[in-house]
């Protein structure tokens, strides 16, 4: 793309020089060359941007998969129920943005775990689960409210 840009500049310089010499044929040829090179430059720029976007999306998808795998692996480790409830609260929020189906599953699990928790943590956990479900599965959230 840099080479094309340089070629365009050379054509522009020749065009300016050609106008002072009043050589109509050379001016026409130089304009045509400049337009052709500019179109080629734009096409190459567009291709480059498309390739860049594709590679970016591949990288983001790979990172997303790794994050979800780490969250799943950590949550599946042997945790006591209170610790699992605390971790599930935070992890369900994160994973729901990356993997909606897994987020829905974990929100339902969080709601079920909250029923086993006593004290002020119960409404907090239920609220978190409901906020995730409202975003991902409003009908299920409504069902949970009527339990």
Short mmCIF file of N, CA and C in Angstrom, two decimals:
data_model
loop_
_atom_site.label_atom_id
_atom_site.label_comp_id
_atom_site.label_asym_id
_atom_site.label_seq_id
_atom_site.Cartn_x
_atom_site.Cartn_y
_atom_site.Cartn_z
N UNK A 1 0.82 -1.18 0.00
CA UNK A 1 0.00 0.00 0.00
C UNK A 1 0.87 1.26 0.00
N UNK A 2 2.01 1.17 0.65
CA UNK A 2 2.92 2.30 0.66
C UNK A 2 3.45 2.57 -0.74
N UNK A 3 3.77 1.50 -1.46
CA UNK A 3 4.28 1.63 -2.83
C UNK A 3 3.22 2.26 -3.73
N UNK A 4 1.97 1.82 -3.58
CA UNK A 4 0.88 2.41 -4.37
C UNK A 4 0.73 3.90 -4.05
N UNK A 5 0.85 4.24 -2.79
CA UNK A 5 0.74 5.64 -2.38
C UNK A 5 1.86 6.47 -3.01
N UNK A 6 3.07 5.91 -3.06
CA UNK A 6 4.19 6.61 -3.69
C UNK A 6 3.95 6.77 -5.19
N UNK A 7 3.42 5.73 -5.85
CA UNK A 7 3.13 5.81 -7.27
C UNK A 7 2.09 6.89 -7.56
N UNK A 8 1.10 6.99 -6.69
CA UNK A 8 0.07 8.03 -6.84
C UNK A 8 0.70 9.42 -6.74
N UNK A 9 1.61 9.59 -5.77
CA UNK A 9 2.29 10.88 -5.63
C UNK A 9 3.14 11.22 -6.85
N UNK A 10 3.83 10.23 -7.41
CA UNK A 10 4.63 10.45 -8.62
C UNK A 10 3.73 10.89 -9.78
N UNK A 11 2.60 10.22 -9.92
CA UNK A 11 1.66 10.59 -10.99
C UNK A 11 1.15 12.02 -10.78
N UNK A 12 0.86 12.37 -9.53
CA UNK A 12 0.41 13.74 -9.24
C UNK A 12 1.47 14.77 -9.63
N UNK A 13 2.72 14.47 -9.28
CA UNK A 13 3.81 15.39 -9.62
C UNK A 13 3.96 15.52 -11.14
N UNK A 14 3.87 14.41 -11.84
CA UNK A 14 3.98 14.46 -13.30
C UNK A 14 2.80 15.22 -13.90
N UNK A 15 1.63 15.02 -13.30
CA UNK A 15 0.44 15.71 -13.79
C UNK A 15 0.61 17.22 -13.64
N UNK A 16 1.11 17.64 -12.48
CA UNK A 16 1.33 19.07 -12.28
C UNK A 16 2.36 19.60 -13.27
N UNK A 17 3.42 18.84 -13.48
CA UNK A 17 4.45 19.26 -14.44
C UNK A 17 3.89 19.25 -15.86
N UNK A 18 3.07 18.28 -16.18
CA UNK A 18 2.46 18.19 -17.52
C UNK A 18 1.55 19.35 -17.81
N UNK A 19 0.86 19.89 -16.80
CA UNK A 19 -0.05 21.01 -17.02
C UNK A 19 0.72 22.27 -17.36
N UNK A 20 1.88 22.40 -16.79
CA UNK A 20 2.66 23.59 -17.12
C UNK A 20 3.20 23.50 -18.53
N UNK A 21 3.42 22.29 -19.04
CA UNK A 21 3.92 22.10 -20.40
C UNK A 21 2.78 22.08 -21.42
N UNK A 22 1.55 22.01 -20.91
CA UNK A 22 0.35 22.00 -21.76
C UNK A 22 0.34 20.82 -22.72
N UNK A 23 0.80 19.72 -22.28
CA UNK A 23 0.76 18.51 -23.10
C UNK A 23 -0.52 17.76 -22.75
N UNK A 24 -1.55 17.96 -23.52
CA UNK A 24 -2.87 17.41 -23.23
C UNK A 24 -2.87 15.88 -23.20
N UNK A 25 -2.18 15.27 -24.11
CA UNK A 25 -2.18 13.81 -24.16
C UNK A 25 -1.51 13.22 -22.92
N UNK A 26 -0.39 13.78 -22.54
CA UNK A 26 0.31 13.29 -21.36
C UNK A 26 -0.53 13.56 -20.10
N UNK A 27 -1.19 14.68 -20.06
CA UNK A 27 -2.04 15.03 -18.93
C UNK A 27 -3.18 14.01 -18.80
N UNK A 28 -3.81 13.67 -19.93
CA UNK A 28 -4.90 12.70 -19.93
C UNK A 28 -4.39 11.33 -19.46
N UNK A 29 -3.24 10.89 -19.97
CA UNK A 29 -2.67 9.60 -19.60
C UNK A 29 -2.33 9.58 -18.11
N UNK A 30 -1.74 10.65 -17.64
CA UNK A 30 -1.38 10.71 -16.22
C UNK A 30 -2.61 10.70 -15.32
N UNK A 31 -3.66 11.40 -15.75
CA UNK A 31 -4.92 11.38 -14.97
C UNK A 31 -5.48 9.96 -14.91
N UNK A 32 -5.47 9.30 -16.06
CA UNK A 32 -5.97 7.92 -16.11
C UNK A 32 -5.15 7.00 -15.20
N UNK A 33 -3.82 7.14 -15.28
CA UNK A 33 -2.95 6.34 -14.42
C UNK A 33 -3.23 6.63 -12.94
N UNK A 34 -3.40 7.89 -12.63
CA UNK A 34 -3.67 8.28 -11.24
C UNK A 34 -4.99 7.72 -10.74
N UNK A 35 -6.02 7.78 -11.57
CA UNK A 35 -7.32 7.24 -11.17
C UNK A 35 -7.25 5.73 -10.99
N UNK A 36 -6.54 5.07 -11.89
CA UNK A 36 -6.40 3.61 -11.81
C UNK A 36 -5.64 3.24 -10.53
N UNK A 37 -4.56 3.95 -10.25
CA UNK A 37 -3.78 3.67 -9.05
C UNK A 37 -4.57 4.00 -7.77
N UNK A 38 -5.33 5.07 -7.80
CA UNK A 38 -6.14 5.43 -6.63
C UNK A 38 -7.20 4.37 -6.36
N UNK A 39 -7.84 3.87 -7.44
CA UNK A 39 -8.84 2.82 -7.28
C UNK A 39 -8.19 1.54 -6.74
N UNK A 40 -7.02 1.22 -7.25
CA UNK A 40 -6.29 0.04 -6.78
C UNK A 40 -5.90 0.20 -5.31
N UNK A 41 -5.46 1.40 -4.95
CA UNK A 41 -5.09 1.69 -3.56
C UNK A 41 -6.30 1.51 -2.64
N UNK A 42 -7.43 2.04 -3.03
CA UNK A 42 -8.64 1.91 -2.22
C UNK A 42 -9.07 0.45 -2.08
N UNK A 43 -8.97 -0.30 -3.17
CA UNK A 43 -9.33 -1.72 -3.15
C UNK A 43 -8.41 -2.48 -2.19
N UNK A 44 -7.11 -2.21 -2.28
CA UNK A 44 -6.15 -2.88 -1.39
C UNK A 44 -6.39 -2.48 0.07
N UNK A 45 -6.70 -1.22 0.30
CA UNK A 45 -6.99 -0.75 1.67
C UNK A 45 -8.21 -1.48 2.22
N UNK A 46 -9.25 -1.60 1.40
CA UNK A 46 -10.46 -2.30 1.82
C UNK A 46 -10.16 -3.76 2.13
N UNK A 47 -9.39 -4.42 1.27
CA UNK A 47 -9.03 -5.83 1.51
C UNK A 47 -8.24 -5.96 2.81
N UNK A 48 -7.31 -5.05 3.02
CA UNK A 48 -6.51 -5.07 4.24
C UNK A 48 -7.39 -4.93 5.47
N UNK A 49 -8.32 -3.97 5.44
CA UNK A 49 -9.21 -3.75 6.58
C UNK A 49 -10.10 -4.96 6.84
N UNK A 50 -10.58 -5.60 5.78
CA UNK A 50 -11.40 -6.80 5.94
C UNK A 50 -10.59 -7.93 6.57
N UNK A 51 -9.36 -8.12 6.09
CA UNK A 51 -8.49 -9.15 6.66
C UNK A 51 -8.19 -8.85 8.13
N UNK A 52 -7.93 -7.58 8.43
CA UNK A 52 -7.65 -7.18 9.80
C UNK A 52 -8.83 -7.47 10.71
N UNK A 53 -10.03 -7.14 10.26
CA UNK A 53 -11.24 -7.38 11.05
C UNK A 53 -11.44 -8.87 11.29
N UNK A 54 -11.20 -9.68 10.27
CA UNK A 54 -11.34 -11.13 10.41
C UNK A 54 -10.36 -11.67 11.44
N UNK A 55 -9.12 -11.24 11.37
CA UNK A 55 -8.11 -11.69 12.34
C UNK A 55 -8.45 -11.23 13.74
N UNK A 56 -8.93 -10.00 13.87
CA UNK A 56 -9.34 -9.49 15.19
C UNK A 56 -10.44 -10.35 15.79
N UNK A 57 -11.43 -10.68 14.96
CA UNK A 57 -12.55 -11.48 15.47
C UNK A 57 -12.09 -12.88 15.86
N UNK A 58 -11.11 -13.44 15.14
CA UNK A 58 -10.57 -14.75 15.52
C UNK A 58 -9.88 -14.66 16.88
N UNK A 59 -9.13 -13.61 17.10
CA UNK A 59 -8.41 -13.43 18.37
C UNK A 59 -9.41 -13.25 19.51
N UNK A 60 -10.42 -12.42 19.30
CA UNK A 60 -11.42 -12.18 20.34
C UNK A 60 -12.15 -13.49 20.66
N UNK A 61 -12.49 -14.27 19.65
CA UNK A 61 -13.19 -15.54 19.87
C UNK A 61 -12.30 -16.51 20.66
N UNK A 62 -11.01 -16.56 20.33
CA UNK A 62 -10.10 -17.45 21.06
C UNK A 62 -9.99 -17.03 22.53
N UNK A 63 -9.90 -15.74 22.77
CA UNK A 63 -9.84 -15.24 24.15
C UNK A 63 -11.13 -15.55 24.89
N UNK A 64 -12.25 -15.34 24.21
CA UNK A 64 -13.56 -15.63 24.83
C UNK A 64 -13.65 -17.10 25.24
N UNK A 65 -13.23 -18.01 24.34
CA UNK A 65 -13.27 -19.44 24.66
C UNK A 65 -12.37 -19.76 25.86
N UNK A 66 -11.19 -19.15 25.92
CA UNK A 66 -10.28 -19.41 27.03
C UNK A 66 -10.86 -18.92 28.35
N UNK A 67 -11.45 -17.74 28.33
CA UNK A 67 -12.06 -17.20 29.55
C UNK A 67 -13.18 -18.11 30.04
N UNK A 68 -14.04 -18.53 29.12
CA UNK A 68 -15.14 -19.41 29.51
C UNK A 68 -14.60 -20.73 30.05
N UNK A 69 -13.59 -21.30 29.40
CA UNK A 69 -13.01 -22.56 29.89
C UNK A 69 -12.42 -22.40 31.28
N UNK A 70 -11.74 -21.28 31.53
CA UNK A 70 -11.19 -21.04 32.86
C UNK A 70 -12.29 -20.91 33.90
N UNK A 71 -13.35 -20.20 33.56
CA UNK A 71 -14.46 -20.03 34.50
C UNK A 71 -15.11 -21.38 34.82
N UNK A 72 -15.32 -22.18 33.78
CA UNK A 72 -15.94 -23.49 33.99
C UNK A 72 -15.04 -24.38 34.84
N UNK A 73 -13.75 -24.41 34.51
CA UNK A 73 -12.82 -25.27 35.23
C UNK A 73 -12.73 -24.85 36.70
N UNK A 74 -12.69 -23.55 36.96
CA UNK A 74 -12.56 -23.09 38.34
C UNK A 74 -13.83 -23.37 39.12
N UNK A 75 -14.97 -23.18 38.51
CA UNK A 75 -16.23 -23.41 39.21
C UNK A 75 -16.43 -24.90 39.48
N UNK A 76 -15.93 -25.73 38.59
CA UNK A 76 -16.09 -27.17 38.77
C UNK A 76 -15.11 -27.75 39.79
N UNK A 77 -14.16 -26.94 40.25
CA UNK A 77 -13.24 -27.44 41.27
C UNK A 77 -14.01 -27.70 42.56
N UNK A 78 -13.40 -28.42 43.45
CA UNK A 78 -14.07 -28.81 44.69
C UNK A 78 -14.17 -27.62 45.64
N UNK A 79 -15.30 -26.98 45.63
CA UNK A 79 -15.54 -25.84 46.52
C UNK A 79 -16.67 -26.20 47.48
N UNK A 80 -16.57 -25.67 48.67
CA UNK A 80 -17.66 -25.86 49.61
C UNK A 80 -18.88 -25.09 49.10
N UNK A 81 -20.09 -25.48 49.48
CA UNK A 81 -21.29 -24.78 48.98
C UNK A 81 -21.28 -23.26 49.19
N UNK A 82 -20.88 -22.74 50.36
CA UNK A 82 -20.85 -21.28 50.49
C UNK A 82 -19.85 -20.61 49.54
N UNK A 83 -18.67 -21.25 49.39
CA UNK A 83 -17.68 -20.69 48.47
C UNK A 83 -18.17 -20.79 47.03
N UNK A 84 -18.80 -21.92 46.72
CA UNK A 84 -19.33 -22.10 45.36
C UNK A 84 -20.40 -21.04 45.07
N UNK A 85 -21.23 -20.77 46.04
CA UNK A 85 -22.27 -19.76 45.86
C UNK A 85 -21.65 -18.38 45.59
N UNK A 86 -20.62 -18.05 46.35
CA UNK A 86 -19.95 -16.75 46.15
C UNK A 86 -19.29 -16.66 44.79
N UNK A 87 -18.59 -17.72 44.40
CA UNK A 87 -17.93 -17.73 43.09
C UNK A 87 -18.95 -17.72 41.97
N UNK A 88 -19.99 -18.50 42.12
CA UNK A 88 -21.01 -18.60 41.08
C UNK A 88 -21.67 -17.25 40.83
N UNK A 89 -21.84 -16.47 41.88
CA UNK A 89 -22.44 -15.14 41.73
C UNK A 89 -21.63 -14.29 40.76
N UNK A 90 -20.33 -14.22 40.99
CA UNK A 90 -19.47 -13.40 40.12
C UNK A 90 -19.29 -14.03 38.74
N UNK A 91 -19.10 -15.33 38.71
CA UNK A 91 -18.83 -15.98 37.44
C UNK A 91 -20.06 -16.02 36.53
N UNK A 92 -21.22 -16.16 37.10
CA UNK A 92 -22.44 -16.18 36.29
C UNK A 92 -22.61 -14.83 35.58
N UNK A 93 -22.28 -13.76 36.28
CA UNK A 93 -22.36 -12.44 35.66
C UNK A 93 -21.40 -12.32 34.48
N UNK A 94 -20.16 -12.80 34.68
CA UNK A 94 -19.16 -12.70 33.60
C UNK A 94 -19.52 -13.60 32.42
N UNK A 95 -19.82 -14.85 32.70
CA UNK A 95 -20.03 -15.80 31.61
C UNK A 95 -21.31 -15.50 30.84
N UNK A 96 -22.27 -14.88 31.48
CA UNK A 96 -23.54 -14.59 30.78
C UNK A 96 -23.33 -13.63 29.61
N UNK A 97 -22.28 -12.83 29.68
CA UNK A 97 -21.99 -11.90 28.58
C UNK A 97 -21.21 -12.59 27.46
N UNK A 98 -20.55 -13.70 27.79
CA UNK A 98 -19.74 -14.40 26.80
C UNK A 98 -20.47 -15.59 26.18
N UNK A 99 -21.17 -16.33 27.02
CA UNK A 99 -21.89 -17.54 26.59
C UNK A 99 -23.29 -17.49 27.19
N UNK A 100 -24.26 -16.95 26.48
CA UNK A 100 -25.60 -16.80 27.05
C UNK A 100 -26.21 -18.11 27.57
N UNK A 101 -26.02 -19.22 26.86
CA UNK A 101 -26.61 -20.48 27.32
C UNK A 101 -26.01 -20.92 28.65
N UNK A 102 -24.69 -20.84 28.76
CA UNK A 102 -24.03 -21.19 30.02
C UNK A 102 -24.41 -20.20 31.12
N UNK A 103 -24.54 -18.93 30.77
CA UNK A 103 -24.96 -17.93 31.74
C UNK A 103 -26.35 -18.22 32.28
N UNK A 104 -27.25 -18.64 31.40
CA UNK A 104 -28.61 -18.99 31.80
C UNK A 104 -28.58 -20.18 32.76
N UNK A 105 -27.77 -21.18 32.41
CA UNK A 105 -27.65 -22.38 33.25
C UNK A 105 -27.10 -22.02 34.63
N UNK A 106 -26.05 -21.21 34.66
CA UNK A 106 -25.46 -20.83 35.94
C UNK A 106 -26.38 -19.93 36.75
N UNK A 107 -27.14 -19.08 36.08
CA UNK A 107 -28.09 -18.23 36.80
C UNK A 107 -29.16 -19.08 37.48
N UNK A 108 -29.62 -20.11 36.78
CA UNK A 108 -30.60 -21.02 37.38
C UNK A 108 -29.99 -21.77 38.57
N UNK A 109 -28.73 -22.20 38.42
CA UNK A 109 -28.04 -22.88 39.52
C UNK A 109 -27.85 -21.92 40.69
N UNK A 110 -27.50 -20.68 40.40
CA UNK A 110 -27.32 -19.68 41.44
C UNK A 110 -28.62 -19.44 42.20
N UNK A 111 -29.71 -19.38 41.46
CA UNK A 111 -31.02 -19.18 42.12
C UNK A 111 -31.32 -20.36 43.04
N UNK A 112 -31.05 -21.59 42.56
CA UNK A 112 -31.29 -22.78 43.38
C UNK A 112 -30.38 -22.78 44.62
N UNK A 113 -29.11 -22.40 44.45
CA UNK A 113 -28.19 -22.33 45.59
C UNK A 113 -28.64 -21.27 46.60
N UNK A 114 -29.17 -20.19 46.10
CA UNK A 114 -29.60 -19.10 46.98
C UNK A 114 -30.68 -19.56 47.94
N UNK A 115 -31.50 -20.50 47.50
CA UNK A 115 -32.57 -21.01 48.37
C UNK A 115 -31.99 -21.77 49.57
N UNK A 116 -30.74 -22.23 49.46
CA UNK A 116 -30.09 -22.96 50.56
C UNK A 116 -29.30 -22.03 51.48
N UNK A 117 -29.16 -20.78 51.09
CA UNK A 117 -28.36 -19.82 51.85
C UNK A 117 -29.27 -19.04 52.79
N UNK A 118 -28.77 -18.78 53.96
CA UNK A 118 -29.55 -18.01 54.94
C UNK A 118 -28.98 -16.60 55.04
N UNK A 119 -29.79 -15.72 55.56
CA UNK A 119 -29.33 -14.35 55.82
C UNK A 119 -29.44 -13.45 54.61
N UNK A 120 -28.63 -12.38 54.66
CA UNK A 120 -28.74 -11.33 53.65
C UNK A 120 -28.16 -11.73 52.29
N UNK A 121 -27.39 -12.80 52.26
CA UNK A 121 -26.81 -13.22 50.98
C UNK A 121 -27.87 -13.79 50.05
N UNK A 122 -28.92 -14.37 50.62
CA UNK A 122 -29.95 -15.00 49.78
C UNK A 122 -30.57 -14.01 48.79
N UNK A 123 -31.10 -12.86 49.24
CA UNK A 123 -31.72 -11.94 48.27
C UNK A 123 -30.71 -11.36 47.27
N UNK A 124 -29.47 -11.19 47.74
CA UNK A 124 -28.43 -10.68 46.83
C UNK A 124 -28.18 -11.69 45.71
N UNK A 125 -28.05 -12.97 46.06
CA UNK A 125 -27.80 -14.01 45.06
C UNK A 125 -29.01 -14.16 44.13
N UNK A 126 -30.20 -14.13 44.70
CA UNK A 126 -31.39 -14.24 43.87
C UNK A 126 -31.50 -13.04 42.93
N UNK A 127 -31.16 -11.87 43.42
CA UNK A 127 -31.20 -10.67 42.57
C UNK A 127 -30.22 -10.77 41.42
N UNK A 128 -29.03 -11.26 41.69
CA UNK A 128 -28.04 -11.43 40.63
C UNK A 128 -28.54 -12.43 39.60
N UNK A 129 -29.06 -13.56 40.09
CA UNK A 129 -29.57 -14.59 39.18
C UNK A 129 -30.72 -14.04 38.34
N UNK A 130 -31.61 -13.30 38.97
CA UNK A 130 -32.75 -12.74 38.24
C UNK A 130 -32.30 -11.69 37.22
N UNK A 131 -31.33 -10.87 37.56
CA UNK A 131 -30.88 -9.85 36.60
C UNK A 131 -30.27 -10.51 35.36
N UNK A 132 -29.56 -11.62 35.55
CA UNK A 132 -29.01 -12.35 34.41
C UNK A 132 -30.14 -12.97 33.60
N UNK A 133 -31.07 -13.61 34.30
CA UNK A 133 -32.19 -14.26 33.60
C UNK A 133 -33.07 -13.25 32.87
N UNK A 134 -33.26 -12.09 33.45
CA UNK A 134 -34.08 -11.06 32.79
C UNK A 134 -33.46 -10.70 31.44
N UNK A 135 -32.16 -10.61 31.41
CA UNK A 135 -31.46 -10.28 30.17
C UNK A 135 -31.49 -11.43 29.16
N UNK A 136 -31.31 -12.66 29.66
CA UNK A 136 -31.14 -13.81 28.77
C UNK A 136 -32.42 -14.60 28.51
N UNK A 137 -33.29 -14.66 29.52
CA UNK A 137 -34.50 -15.49 29.41
C UNK A 137 -35.60 -14.88 30.28
N UNK A 138 -36.24 -13.82 29.79
CA UNK A 138 -37.23 -13.11 30.62
C UNK A 138 -38.37 -14.00 31.12
N UNK A 139 -38.81 -14.96 30.31
CA UNK A 139 -39.90 -15.85 30.75
C UNK A 139 -39.48 -16.69 31.96
N UNK A 140 -38.26 -17.20 31.93
CA UNK A 140 -37.74 -17.99 33.04
C UNK A 140 -37.58 -17.11 34.29
N UNK A 141 -37.16 -15.88 34.10
CA UNK A 141 -37.03 -14.96 35.24
C UNK A 141 -38.39 -14.73 35.90
N UNK A 142 -39.41 -14.57 35.07
CA UNK A 142 -40.77 -14.39 35.60
C UNK A 142 -41.23 -15.61 36.36
N UNK A 143 -40.92 -16.79 35.83
CA UNK A 143 -41.27 -18.04 36.54
C UNK A 143 -40.59 -18.09 37.91
N UNK A 144 -39.31 -17.70 37.94
CA UNK A 144 -38.55 -17.72 39.19
C UNK A 144 -39.15 -16.76 40.21
N UNK A 145 -39.70 -15.67 39.78
CA UNK A 145 -40.30 -14.68 40.69
C UNK A 145 -41.55 -15.26 41.36
N UNK A 146 -42.21 -16.18 40.69
CA UNK A 146 -43.46 -16.74 41.24
C UNK A 146 -43.24 -17.99 42.08
N UNK A 147 -41.98 -18.39 42.23
CA UNK A 147 -41.72 -19.60 43.06
C UNK A 147 -41.81 -19.30 44.52
#
